Short mmCIF file of C-alpha atoms and ligand atoms in Angstrom, two decimals:
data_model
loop_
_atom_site.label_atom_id
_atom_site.label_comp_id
_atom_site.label_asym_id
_atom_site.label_seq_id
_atom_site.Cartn_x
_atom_site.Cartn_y
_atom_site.Cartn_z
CA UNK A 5 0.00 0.00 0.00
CA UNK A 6 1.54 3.27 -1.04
CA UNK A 7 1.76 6.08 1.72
CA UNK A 8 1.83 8.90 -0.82
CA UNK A 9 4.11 10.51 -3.76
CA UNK A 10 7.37 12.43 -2.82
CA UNK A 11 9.56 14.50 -5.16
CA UNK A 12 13.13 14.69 -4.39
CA UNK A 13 15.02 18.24 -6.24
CA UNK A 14 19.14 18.06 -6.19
CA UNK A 15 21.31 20.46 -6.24
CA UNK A 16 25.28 20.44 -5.89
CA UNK A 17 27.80 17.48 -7.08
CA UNK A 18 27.06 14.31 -7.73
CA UNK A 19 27.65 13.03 -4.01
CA UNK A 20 24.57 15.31 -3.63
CA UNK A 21 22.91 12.98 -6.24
CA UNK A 22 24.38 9.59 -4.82
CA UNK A 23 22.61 10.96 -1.08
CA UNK A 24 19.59 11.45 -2.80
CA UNK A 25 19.57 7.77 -4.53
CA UNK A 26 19.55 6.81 -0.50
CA UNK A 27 17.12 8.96 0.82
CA UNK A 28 14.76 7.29 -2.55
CA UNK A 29 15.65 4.09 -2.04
CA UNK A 30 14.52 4.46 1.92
CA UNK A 31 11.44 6.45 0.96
CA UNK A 32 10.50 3.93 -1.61
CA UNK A 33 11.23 0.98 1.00
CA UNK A 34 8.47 2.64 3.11
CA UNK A 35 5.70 2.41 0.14
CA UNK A 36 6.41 5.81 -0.95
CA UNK A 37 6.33 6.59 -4.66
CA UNK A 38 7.73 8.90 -6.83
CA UNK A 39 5.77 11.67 -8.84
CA UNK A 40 7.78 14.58 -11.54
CA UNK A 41 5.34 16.93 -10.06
CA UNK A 42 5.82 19.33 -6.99
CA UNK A 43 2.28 19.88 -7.18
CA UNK A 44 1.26 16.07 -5.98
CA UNK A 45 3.79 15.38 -4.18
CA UNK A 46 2.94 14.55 -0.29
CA UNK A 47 6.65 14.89 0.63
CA UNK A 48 8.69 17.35 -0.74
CA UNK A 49 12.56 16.89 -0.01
CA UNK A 50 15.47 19.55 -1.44
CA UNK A 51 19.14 17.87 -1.18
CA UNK A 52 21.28 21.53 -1.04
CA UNK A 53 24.47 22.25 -1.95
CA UNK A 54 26.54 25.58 -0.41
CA UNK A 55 29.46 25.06 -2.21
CA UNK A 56 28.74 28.73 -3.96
CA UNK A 57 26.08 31.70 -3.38
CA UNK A 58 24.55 31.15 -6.75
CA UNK A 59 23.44 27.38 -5.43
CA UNK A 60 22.24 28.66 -2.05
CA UNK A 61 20.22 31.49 -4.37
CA UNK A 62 18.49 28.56 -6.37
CA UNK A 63 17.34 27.05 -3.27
CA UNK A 64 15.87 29.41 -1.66
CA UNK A 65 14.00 30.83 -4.45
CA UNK A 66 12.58 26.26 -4.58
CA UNK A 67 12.05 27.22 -0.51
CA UNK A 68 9.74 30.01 -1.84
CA UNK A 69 7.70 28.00 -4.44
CA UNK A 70 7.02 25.33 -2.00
CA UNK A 71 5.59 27.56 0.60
CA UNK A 72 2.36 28.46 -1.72
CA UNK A 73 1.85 24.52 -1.98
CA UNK A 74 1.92 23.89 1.59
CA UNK A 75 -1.08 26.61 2.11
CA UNK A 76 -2.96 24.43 -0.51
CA UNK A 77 -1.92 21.53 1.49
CA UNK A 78 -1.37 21.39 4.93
CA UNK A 79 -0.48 17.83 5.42
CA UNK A 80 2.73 18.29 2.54
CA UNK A 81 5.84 17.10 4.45
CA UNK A 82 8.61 19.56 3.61
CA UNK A 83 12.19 19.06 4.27
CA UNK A 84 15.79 20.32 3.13
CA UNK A 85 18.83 17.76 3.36
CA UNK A 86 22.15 18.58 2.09
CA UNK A 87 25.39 20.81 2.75
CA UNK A 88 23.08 23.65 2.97
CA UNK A 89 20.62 22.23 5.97
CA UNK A 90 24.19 21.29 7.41
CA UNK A 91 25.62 24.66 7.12
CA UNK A 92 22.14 26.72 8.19
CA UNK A 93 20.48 24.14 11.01
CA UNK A 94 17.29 25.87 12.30
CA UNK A 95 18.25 28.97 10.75
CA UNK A 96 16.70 27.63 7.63
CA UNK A 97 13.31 27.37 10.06
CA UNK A 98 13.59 30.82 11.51
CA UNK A 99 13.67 32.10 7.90
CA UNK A 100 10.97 29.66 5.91
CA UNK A 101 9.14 28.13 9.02
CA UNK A 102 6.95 26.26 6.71
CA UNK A 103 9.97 23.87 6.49
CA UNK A 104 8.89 20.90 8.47
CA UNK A 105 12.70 19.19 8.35
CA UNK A 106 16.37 19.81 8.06
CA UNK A 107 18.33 16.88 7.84
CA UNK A 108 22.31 17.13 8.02
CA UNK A 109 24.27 15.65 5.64
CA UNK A 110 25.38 12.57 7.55
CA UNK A 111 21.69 11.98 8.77
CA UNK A 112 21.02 10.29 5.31
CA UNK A 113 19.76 6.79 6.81
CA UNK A 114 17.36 9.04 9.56
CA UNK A 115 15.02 9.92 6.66
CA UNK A 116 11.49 7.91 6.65
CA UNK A 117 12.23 7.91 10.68
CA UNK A 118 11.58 11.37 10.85
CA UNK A 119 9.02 12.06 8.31
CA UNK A 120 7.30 9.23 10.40
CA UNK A 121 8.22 11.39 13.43
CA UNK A 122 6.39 14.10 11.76
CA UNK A 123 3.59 12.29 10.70
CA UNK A 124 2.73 11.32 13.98
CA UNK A 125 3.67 14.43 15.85
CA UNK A 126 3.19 17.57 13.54
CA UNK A 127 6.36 19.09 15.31
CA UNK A 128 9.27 20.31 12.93
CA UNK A 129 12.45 18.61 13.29
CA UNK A 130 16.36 19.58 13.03
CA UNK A 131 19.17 16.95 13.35
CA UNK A 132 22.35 17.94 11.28
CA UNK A 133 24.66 16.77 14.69
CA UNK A 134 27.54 15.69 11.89
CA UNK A 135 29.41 12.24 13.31
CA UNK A 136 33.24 11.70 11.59
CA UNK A 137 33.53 8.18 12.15
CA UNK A 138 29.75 6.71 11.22
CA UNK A 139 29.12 5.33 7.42
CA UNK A 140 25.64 4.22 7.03
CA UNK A 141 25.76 1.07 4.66
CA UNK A 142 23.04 -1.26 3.64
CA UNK A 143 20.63 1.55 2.94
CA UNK A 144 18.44 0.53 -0.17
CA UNK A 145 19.34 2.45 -3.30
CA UNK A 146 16.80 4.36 -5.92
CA UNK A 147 19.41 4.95 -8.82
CA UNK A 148 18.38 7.64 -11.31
CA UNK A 149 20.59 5.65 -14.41
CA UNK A 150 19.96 3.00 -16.15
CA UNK A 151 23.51 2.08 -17.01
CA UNK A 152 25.68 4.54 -15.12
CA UNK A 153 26.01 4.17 -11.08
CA UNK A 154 27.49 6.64 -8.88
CA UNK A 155 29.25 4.78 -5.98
CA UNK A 156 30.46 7.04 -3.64
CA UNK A 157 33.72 5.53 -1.63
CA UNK A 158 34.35 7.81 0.94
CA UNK A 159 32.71 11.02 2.64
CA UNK A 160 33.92 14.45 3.77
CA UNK A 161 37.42 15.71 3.41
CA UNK A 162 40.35 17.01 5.52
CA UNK A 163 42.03 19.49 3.18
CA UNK A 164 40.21 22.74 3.80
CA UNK A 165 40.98 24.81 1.17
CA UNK A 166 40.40 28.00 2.33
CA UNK A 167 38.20 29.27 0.21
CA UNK A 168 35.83 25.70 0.46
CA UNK A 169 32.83 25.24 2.72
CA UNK A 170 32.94 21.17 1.85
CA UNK A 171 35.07 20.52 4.88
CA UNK A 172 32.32 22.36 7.51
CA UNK A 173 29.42 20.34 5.92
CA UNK A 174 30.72 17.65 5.51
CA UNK A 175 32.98 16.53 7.69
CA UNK A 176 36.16 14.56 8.03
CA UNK A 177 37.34 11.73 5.74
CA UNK A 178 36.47 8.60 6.10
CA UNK A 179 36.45 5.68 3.67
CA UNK A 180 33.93 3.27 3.02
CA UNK A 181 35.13 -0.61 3.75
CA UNK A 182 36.37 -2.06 0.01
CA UNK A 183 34.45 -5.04 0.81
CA UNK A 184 30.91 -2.96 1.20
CA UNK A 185 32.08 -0.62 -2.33
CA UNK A 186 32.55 -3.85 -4.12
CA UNK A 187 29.47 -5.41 -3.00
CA UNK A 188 28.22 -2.67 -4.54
CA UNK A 189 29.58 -2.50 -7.58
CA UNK A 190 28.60 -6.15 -7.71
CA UNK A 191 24.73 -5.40 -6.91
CA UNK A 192 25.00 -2.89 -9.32
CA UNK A 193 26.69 -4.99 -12.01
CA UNK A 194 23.50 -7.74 -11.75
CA UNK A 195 21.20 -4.97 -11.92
CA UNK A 196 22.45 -3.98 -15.22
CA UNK A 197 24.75 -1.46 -14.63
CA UNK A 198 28.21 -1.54 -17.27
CA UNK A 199 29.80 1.76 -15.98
CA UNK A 200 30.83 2.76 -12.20
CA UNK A 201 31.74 6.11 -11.07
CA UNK A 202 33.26 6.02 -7.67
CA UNK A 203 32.78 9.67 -5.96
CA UNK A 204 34.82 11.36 -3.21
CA UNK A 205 36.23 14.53 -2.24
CA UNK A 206 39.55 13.49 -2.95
CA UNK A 207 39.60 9.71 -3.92
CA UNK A 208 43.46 9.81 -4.25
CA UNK A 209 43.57 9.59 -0.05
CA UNK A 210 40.48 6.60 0.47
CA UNK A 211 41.87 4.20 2.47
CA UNK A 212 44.14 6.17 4.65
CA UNK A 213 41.79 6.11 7.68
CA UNK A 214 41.18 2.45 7.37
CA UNK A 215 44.61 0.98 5.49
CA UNK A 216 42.58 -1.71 4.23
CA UNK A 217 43.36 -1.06 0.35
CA UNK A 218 44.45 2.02 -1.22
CA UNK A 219 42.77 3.62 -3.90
CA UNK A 220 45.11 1.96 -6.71
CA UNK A 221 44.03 -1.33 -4.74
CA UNK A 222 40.12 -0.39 -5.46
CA UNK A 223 40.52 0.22 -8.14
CA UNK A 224 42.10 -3.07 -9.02
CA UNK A 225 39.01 -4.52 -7.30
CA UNK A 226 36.18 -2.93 -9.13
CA UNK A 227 37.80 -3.17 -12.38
CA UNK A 228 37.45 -6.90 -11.94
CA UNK A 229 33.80 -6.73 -11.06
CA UNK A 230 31.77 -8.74 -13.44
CA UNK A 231 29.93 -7.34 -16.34
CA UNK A 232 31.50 -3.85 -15.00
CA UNK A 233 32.80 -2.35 -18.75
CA UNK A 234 33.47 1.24 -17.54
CA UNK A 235 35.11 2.45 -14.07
CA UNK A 236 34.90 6.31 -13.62
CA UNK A 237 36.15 7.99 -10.70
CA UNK A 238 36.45 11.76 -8.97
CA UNK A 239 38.01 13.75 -7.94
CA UNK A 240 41.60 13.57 -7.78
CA UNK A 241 43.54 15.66 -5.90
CA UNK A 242 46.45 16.64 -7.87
CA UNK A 243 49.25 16.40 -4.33
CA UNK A 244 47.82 12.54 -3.46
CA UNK A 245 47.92 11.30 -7.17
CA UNK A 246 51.14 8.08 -7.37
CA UNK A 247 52.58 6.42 -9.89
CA UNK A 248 50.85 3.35 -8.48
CA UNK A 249 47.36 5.12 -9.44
CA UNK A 250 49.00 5.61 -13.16
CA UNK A 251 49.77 2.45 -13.51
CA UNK A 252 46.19 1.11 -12.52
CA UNK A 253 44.37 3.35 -14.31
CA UNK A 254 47.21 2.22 -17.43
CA UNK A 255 46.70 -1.92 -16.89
CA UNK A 256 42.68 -1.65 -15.96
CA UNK A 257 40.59 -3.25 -18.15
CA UNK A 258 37.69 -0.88 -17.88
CA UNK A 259 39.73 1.86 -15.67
CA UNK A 260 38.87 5.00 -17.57
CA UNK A 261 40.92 6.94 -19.23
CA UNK A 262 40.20 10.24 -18.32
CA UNK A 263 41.54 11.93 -15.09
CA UNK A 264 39.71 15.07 -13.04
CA UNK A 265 42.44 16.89 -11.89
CA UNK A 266 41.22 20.39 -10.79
CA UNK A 267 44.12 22.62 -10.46
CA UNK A 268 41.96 25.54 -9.51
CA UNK A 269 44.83 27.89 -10.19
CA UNK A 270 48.32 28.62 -12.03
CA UNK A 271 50.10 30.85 -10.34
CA UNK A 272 51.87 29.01 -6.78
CA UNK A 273 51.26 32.20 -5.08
CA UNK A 274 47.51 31.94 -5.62
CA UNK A 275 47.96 28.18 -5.01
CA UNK A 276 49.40 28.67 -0.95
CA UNK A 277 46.81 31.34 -0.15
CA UNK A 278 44.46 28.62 -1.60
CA UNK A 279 46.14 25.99 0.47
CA UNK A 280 46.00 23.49 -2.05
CA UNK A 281 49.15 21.43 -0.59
CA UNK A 282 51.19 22.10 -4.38
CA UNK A 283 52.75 24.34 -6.42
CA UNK A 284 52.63 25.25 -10.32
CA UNK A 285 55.72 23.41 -10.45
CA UNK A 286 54.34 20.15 -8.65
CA UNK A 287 51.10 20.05 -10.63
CA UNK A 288 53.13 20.37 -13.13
CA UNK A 289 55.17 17.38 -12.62
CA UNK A 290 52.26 15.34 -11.88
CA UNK A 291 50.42 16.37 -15.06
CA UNK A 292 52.98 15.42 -16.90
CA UNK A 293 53.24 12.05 -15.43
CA UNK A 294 50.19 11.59 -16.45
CA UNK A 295 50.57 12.28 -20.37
CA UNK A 296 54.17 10.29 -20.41
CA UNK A 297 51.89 7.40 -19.34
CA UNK A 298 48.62 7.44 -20.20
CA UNK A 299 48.75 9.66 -23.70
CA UNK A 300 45.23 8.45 -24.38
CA UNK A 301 43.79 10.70 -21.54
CA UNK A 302 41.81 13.34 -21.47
CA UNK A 303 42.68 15.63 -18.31
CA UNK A 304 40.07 18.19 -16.94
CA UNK A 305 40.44 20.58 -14.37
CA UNK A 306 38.28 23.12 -12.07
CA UNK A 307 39.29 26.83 -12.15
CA UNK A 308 38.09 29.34 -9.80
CA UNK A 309 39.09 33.59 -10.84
CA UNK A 310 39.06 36.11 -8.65
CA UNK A 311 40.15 34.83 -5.49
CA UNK A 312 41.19 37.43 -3.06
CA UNK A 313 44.36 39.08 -3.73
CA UNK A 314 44.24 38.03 -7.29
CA UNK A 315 46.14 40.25 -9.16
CA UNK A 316 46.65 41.31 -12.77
CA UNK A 317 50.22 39.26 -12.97
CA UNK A 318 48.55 35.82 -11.31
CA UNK A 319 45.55 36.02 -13.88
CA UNK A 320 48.25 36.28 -16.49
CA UNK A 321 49.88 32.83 -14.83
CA UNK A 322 47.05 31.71 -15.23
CA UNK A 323 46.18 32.04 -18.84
CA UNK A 324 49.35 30.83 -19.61
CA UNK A 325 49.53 27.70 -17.67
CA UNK A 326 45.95 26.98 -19.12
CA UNK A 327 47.50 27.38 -22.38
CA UNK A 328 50.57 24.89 -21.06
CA UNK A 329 47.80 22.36 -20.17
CA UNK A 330 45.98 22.22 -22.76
CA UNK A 331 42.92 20.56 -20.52
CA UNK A 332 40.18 18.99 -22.72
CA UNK A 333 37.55 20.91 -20.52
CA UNK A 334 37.73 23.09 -17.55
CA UNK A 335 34.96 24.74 -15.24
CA UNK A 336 35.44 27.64 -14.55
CA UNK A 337 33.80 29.62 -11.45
CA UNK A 338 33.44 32.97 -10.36
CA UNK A 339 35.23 33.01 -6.43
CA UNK A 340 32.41 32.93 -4.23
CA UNK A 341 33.09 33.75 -0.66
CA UNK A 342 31.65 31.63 1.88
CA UNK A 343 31.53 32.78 5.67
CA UNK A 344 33.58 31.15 8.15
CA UNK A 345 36.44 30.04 5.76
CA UNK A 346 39.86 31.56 5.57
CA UNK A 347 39.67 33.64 2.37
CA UNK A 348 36.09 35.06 3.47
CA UNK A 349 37.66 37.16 5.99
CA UNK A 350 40.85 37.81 3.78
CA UNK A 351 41.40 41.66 3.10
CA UNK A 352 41.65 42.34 -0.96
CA UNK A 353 38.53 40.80 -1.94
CA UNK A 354 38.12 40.97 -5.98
CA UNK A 355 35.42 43.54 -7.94
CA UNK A 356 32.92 41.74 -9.39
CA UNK A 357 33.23 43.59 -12.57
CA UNK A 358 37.19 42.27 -12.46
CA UNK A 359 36.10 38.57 -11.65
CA UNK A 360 33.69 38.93 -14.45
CA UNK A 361 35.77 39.92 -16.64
CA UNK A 362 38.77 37.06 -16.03
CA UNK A 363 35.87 34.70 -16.05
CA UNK A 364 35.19 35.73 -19.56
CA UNK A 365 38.75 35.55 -20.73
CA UNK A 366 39.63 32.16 -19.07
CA UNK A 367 36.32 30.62 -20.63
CA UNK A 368 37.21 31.97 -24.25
CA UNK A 369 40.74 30.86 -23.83
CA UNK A 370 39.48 27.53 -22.74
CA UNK A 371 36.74 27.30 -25.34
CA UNK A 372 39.63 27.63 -28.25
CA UNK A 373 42.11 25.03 -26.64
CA UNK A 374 38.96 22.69 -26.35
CA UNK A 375 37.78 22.99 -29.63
CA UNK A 376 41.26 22.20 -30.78
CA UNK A 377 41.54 18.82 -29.21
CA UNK A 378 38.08 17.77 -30.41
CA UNK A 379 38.77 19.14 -34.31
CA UNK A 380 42.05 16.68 -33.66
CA UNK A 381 40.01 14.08 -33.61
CA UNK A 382 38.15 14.10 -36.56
CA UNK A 383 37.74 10.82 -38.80
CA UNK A 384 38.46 8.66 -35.10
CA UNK A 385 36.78 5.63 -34.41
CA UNK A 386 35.86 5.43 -30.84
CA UNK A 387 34.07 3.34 -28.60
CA UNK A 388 30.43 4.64 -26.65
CA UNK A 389 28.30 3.86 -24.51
CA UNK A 390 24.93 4.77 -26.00
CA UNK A 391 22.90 6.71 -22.67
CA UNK A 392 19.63 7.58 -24.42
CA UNK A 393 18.09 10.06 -26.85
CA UNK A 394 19.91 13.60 -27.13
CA UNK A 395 17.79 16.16 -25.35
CA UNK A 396 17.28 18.52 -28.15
CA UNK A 397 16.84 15.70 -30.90
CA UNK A 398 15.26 12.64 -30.16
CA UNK A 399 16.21 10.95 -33.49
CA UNK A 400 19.75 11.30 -32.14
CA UNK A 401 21.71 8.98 -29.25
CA UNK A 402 23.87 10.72 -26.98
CA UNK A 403 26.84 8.90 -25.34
CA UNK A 404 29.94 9.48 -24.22
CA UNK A 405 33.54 8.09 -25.11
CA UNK A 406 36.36 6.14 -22.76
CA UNK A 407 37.70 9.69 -22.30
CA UNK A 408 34.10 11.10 -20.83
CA UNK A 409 33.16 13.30 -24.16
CA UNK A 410 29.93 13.22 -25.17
CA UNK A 411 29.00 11.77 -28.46
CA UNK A 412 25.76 12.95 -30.68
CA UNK A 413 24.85 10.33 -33.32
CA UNK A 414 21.93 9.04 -35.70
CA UNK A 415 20.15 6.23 -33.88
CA UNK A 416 20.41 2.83 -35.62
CA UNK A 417 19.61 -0.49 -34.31
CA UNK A 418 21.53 -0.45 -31.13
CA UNK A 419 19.91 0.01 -27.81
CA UNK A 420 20.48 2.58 -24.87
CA UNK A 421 23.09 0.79 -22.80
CA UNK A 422 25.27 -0.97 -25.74
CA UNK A 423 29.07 -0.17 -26.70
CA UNK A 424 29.14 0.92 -30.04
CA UNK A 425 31.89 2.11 -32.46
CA UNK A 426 31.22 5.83 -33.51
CA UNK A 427 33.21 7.75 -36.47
CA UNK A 428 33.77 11.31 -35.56
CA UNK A 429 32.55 13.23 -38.05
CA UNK A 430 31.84 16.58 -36.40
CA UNK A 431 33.83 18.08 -33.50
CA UNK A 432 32.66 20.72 -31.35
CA UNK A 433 33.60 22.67 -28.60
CA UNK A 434 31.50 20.80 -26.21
CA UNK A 435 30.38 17.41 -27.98
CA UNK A 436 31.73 15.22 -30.99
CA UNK A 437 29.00 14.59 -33.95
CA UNK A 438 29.19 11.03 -35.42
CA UNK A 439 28.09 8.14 -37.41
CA UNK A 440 27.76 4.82 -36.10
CA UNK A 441 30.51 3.07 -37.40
CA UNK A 442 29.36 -0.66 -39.42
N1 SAH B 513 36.90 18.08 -3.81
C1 SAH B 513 36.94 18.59 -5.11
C2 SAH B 513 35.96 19.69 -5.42
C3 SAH B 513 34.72 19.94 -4.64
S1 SAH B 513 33.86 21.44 -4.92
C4 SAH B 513 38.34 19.14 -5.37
O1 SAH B 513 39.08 19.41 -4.48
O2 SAH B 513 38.65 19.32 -6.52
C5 SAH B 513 33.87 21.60 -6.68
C6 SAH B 513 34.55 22.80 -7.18
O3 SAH B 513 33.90 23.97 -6.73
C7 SAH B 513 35.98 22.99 -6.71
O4 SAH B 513 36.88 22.24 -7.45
C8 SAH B 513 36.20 24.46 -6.86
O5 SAH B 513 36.72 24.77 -8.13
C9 SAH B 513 34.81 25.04 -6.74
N2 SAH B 513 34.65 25.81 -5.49
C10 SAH B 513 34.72 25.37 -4.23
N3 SAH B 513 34.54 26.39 -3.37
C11 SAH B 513 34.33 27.51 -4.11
C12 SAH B 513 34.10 28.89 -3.82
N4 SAH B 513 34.04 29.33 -2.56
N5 SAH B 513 33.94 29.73 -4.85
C13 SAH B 513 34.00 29.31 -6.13
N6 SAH B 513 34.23 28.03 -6.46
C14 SAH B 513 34.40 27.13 -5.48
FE1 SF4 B 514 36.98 21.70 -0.98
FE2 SF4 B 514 39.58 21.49 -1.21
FE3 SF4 B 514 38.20 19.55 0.01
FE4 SF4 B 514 37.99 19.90 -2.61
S1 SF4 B 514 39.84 19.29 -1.51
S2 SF4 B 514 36.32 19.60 -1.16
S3 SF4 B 514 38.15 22.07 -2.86
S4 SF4 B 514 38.46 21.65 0.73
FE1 F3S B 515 27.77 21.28 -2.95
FE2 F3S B 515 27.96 19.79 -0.85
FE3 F3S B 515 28.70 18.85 -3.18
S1 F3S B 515 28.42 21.94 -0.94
S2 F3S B 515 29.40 20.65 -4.26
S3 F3S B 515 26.67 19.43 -2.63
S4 F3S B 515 29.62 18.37 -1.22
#
């Protein structure tokens, strides 16, 4: 017997989207099903991110929507999870009290228990008390994919970057056990899933609260998972990634061969205000470590301009160590300053006209040196994994190669979910046009 309809919005990274798979899975274990519309939904959860004003903005303009559908209907169950309910607590409540929930980020597994709670009771409810050493496993799992699983391996992170909120929300590292993230992998794998994507802060240091494997040693393990054809993983941090990682990634079978590697600036200057634990130098180094070895790769990085202090001289690093890099994409982001991190309360904070401005420049710089690589590969056959119908054309598949570009291509007789061989035919900045290859 169902108990009602609940609609679940996400915000934020895909850990954000792996949480939410948990809180559906739960919701759905209680006889709760799930409806596209806001408007008949009973529950009513948002999964927040913080990570930048803009995603706080989105949210609370969803917090303002909802309220006119709880006057139509006082029994909707309301409720934000995420890094935001994390960061705010019952602030959120003192601002929108038609919020009937805020669940912390490692309160995942408390879900249906408190909606129950709230059932019964009709009193709101806050719990974001954050615990470093507890991993809920064994909760049941609502994946959005088809084909593609997220997988997180470990939570949190212990590098606090000082412009980053992550740390605050949440919390330290601390791996998940390889035998659970295989298990997984494995229940995922029967289920139909061919690619993996194993998500953490900084997957380079999993394992180093628990020494039971290393993330080289995962790797190794899911790689051999049955019926697994495509391993994924982010994000790297660029002063944990070894040789031994290379070499994985280099003798997997289905390892991936494309490597996050957000530098987030160029200039070393920029880089120890950032505290990023590595110079331009360093990076540098390990970059190339990766090209001698895995020359197939495509590297991608995350860029943030304007961070305080930023001068005319580091943007120009900058520009020319993008130029250096030649990434195959980068995301770029405007500084953002969050309270109670370092940088928020550094003096020398950046114009917004000047941010906007280096944004601009970085992004056309980027666009060029991306559409470069992609034009190089014109007339390659590569291999994809067709993920369903393009969004603007639904005569055309869209899937995406080893390397994690996405491929647009007439649909023939395969199905959403086979490996197909596609001839590149058109490159573009952002997505290679092709013909299935016979
Ligand atoms: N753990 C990952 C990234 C997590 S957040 C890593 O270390 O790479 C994703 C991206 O958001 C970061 O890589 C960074 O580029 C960006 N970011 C984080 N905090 C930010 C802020 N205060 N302003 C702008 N961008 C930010
Ligand atoms: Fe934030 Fe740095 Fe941790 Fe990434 S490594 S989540 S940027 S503190
Ligand atoms: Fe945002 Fe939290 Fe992810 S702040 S980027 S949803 S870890």
């Amino acid at each position: 017997m169902s108990t009602g309809l609940y609609k679940i919005l996400v915000y934020g990274c895909q850990m954000n989207i792996a949480d939410a798979e948990r809180m559906e899975g739960q919701l759905q274990a209680a006889g709760y099903a799930r409806t596209e519309e806001m408007t008949h939904a009973d529950v009513i959860l948002i999964n927040t991110c913080c990570v930048r004003e803009t995603a706080e903005d989105k949210v609370y303009g969803k917090i303002g929507e909802v309220k006119k559908l709880k006057e139509r209907n006082p029994r909707l169950i309301f409720g934000i999870a995420g890094c935001m309910a994390q960061k705010e607590g019952d602030n959120l409540m003192r601002r929108a009290p038609h919020i009937d929930f805020v669940l912390g980020t490692g309160k995942v597994q408390e879900l249906t228990r408190i909606i129950g709670e709230i059932r019964a009771e009709h009193s709101p409810v806050v719990d974001v008390t954050l615990s470093d050493q507890t991993i809920a496993e064994n909760l049941p799992i609502a994946r959005g994919g088809q084909f593609s699983a997220w997988v997180p391996i470990m939570y949190g992170c212990n590098n606090f970057c000082t412009y980053c909120i992550v740390p605050y929300v949440r919390g330290r590292e601390r791996s998940r056990a390889p035998e659970e993230i295989v298990a997984e992998v494995r229940r995922a794998a029967e289920e139909g899933y061919r690619e993996v994507t194993l998500l953490g802060q900084n997957v380079n240091s999993y394992g180093k609260d628990h020494k039971q494997a290393d993330f080289a040693d995962l790797l190794q393990m899911v790689d051999a998972v049955d019926g697994i054809r495509r391993v994924r993983f982010m994000t790297s941090h660029p002063k944990d990634i070894s040789d031994k990682l290379i070499e994985t990634i280099k003798n997997g079978a289905h390892i991936c061969e494309h490597i996050h590697l957000p530098v987030q600036y160029g200039s070393s200057r920029i880089l120890r205000a950032m505290n990023r634990g590595y110079t331009v130098e360093q990076y540098r180094a390990r970059a190339q470590r990766v090209r001698e070895m895995l020359p197939e790769a495509s590297l991608t990085t995350d860029l943030i301009v304007g961070f305080p202090g930023e001068t005319d001289e580091d943007f120009a690093e900058m520009l020319s160590f993008l130029r250096e890099m030649r990434y195959d994409a980068a995301y770029t982001f405007l500084y953002s300053k969050r309270s109670g991190t370092p940088a928020a309360a550094m003096a020398e904070q950046v114009a917004d006209e000047v941010k906007h401005a280096r944004l601009n420049a970085l992004m056309q710089e980027q666009n060029t040196i991306s559409r470069e690589i992609n034009e190089a590969l014109a007339g390659a056959e590569v291999e994809v994994m067709v993920e369903g119908a393009s969004k603007n054309e639904p005569s055309v598949w869209s899937g995406r190669t080893r390397t994690n570009k996405i491929v647009l291509f007439p649909h023939g007789a395969e199905q959403a979910g086979d490996f197909v061989r596609v001839r590149i035919t058109q490159p573009q900045t952002w997505v290679l046009k092709g013909e299935i290859v016979t």
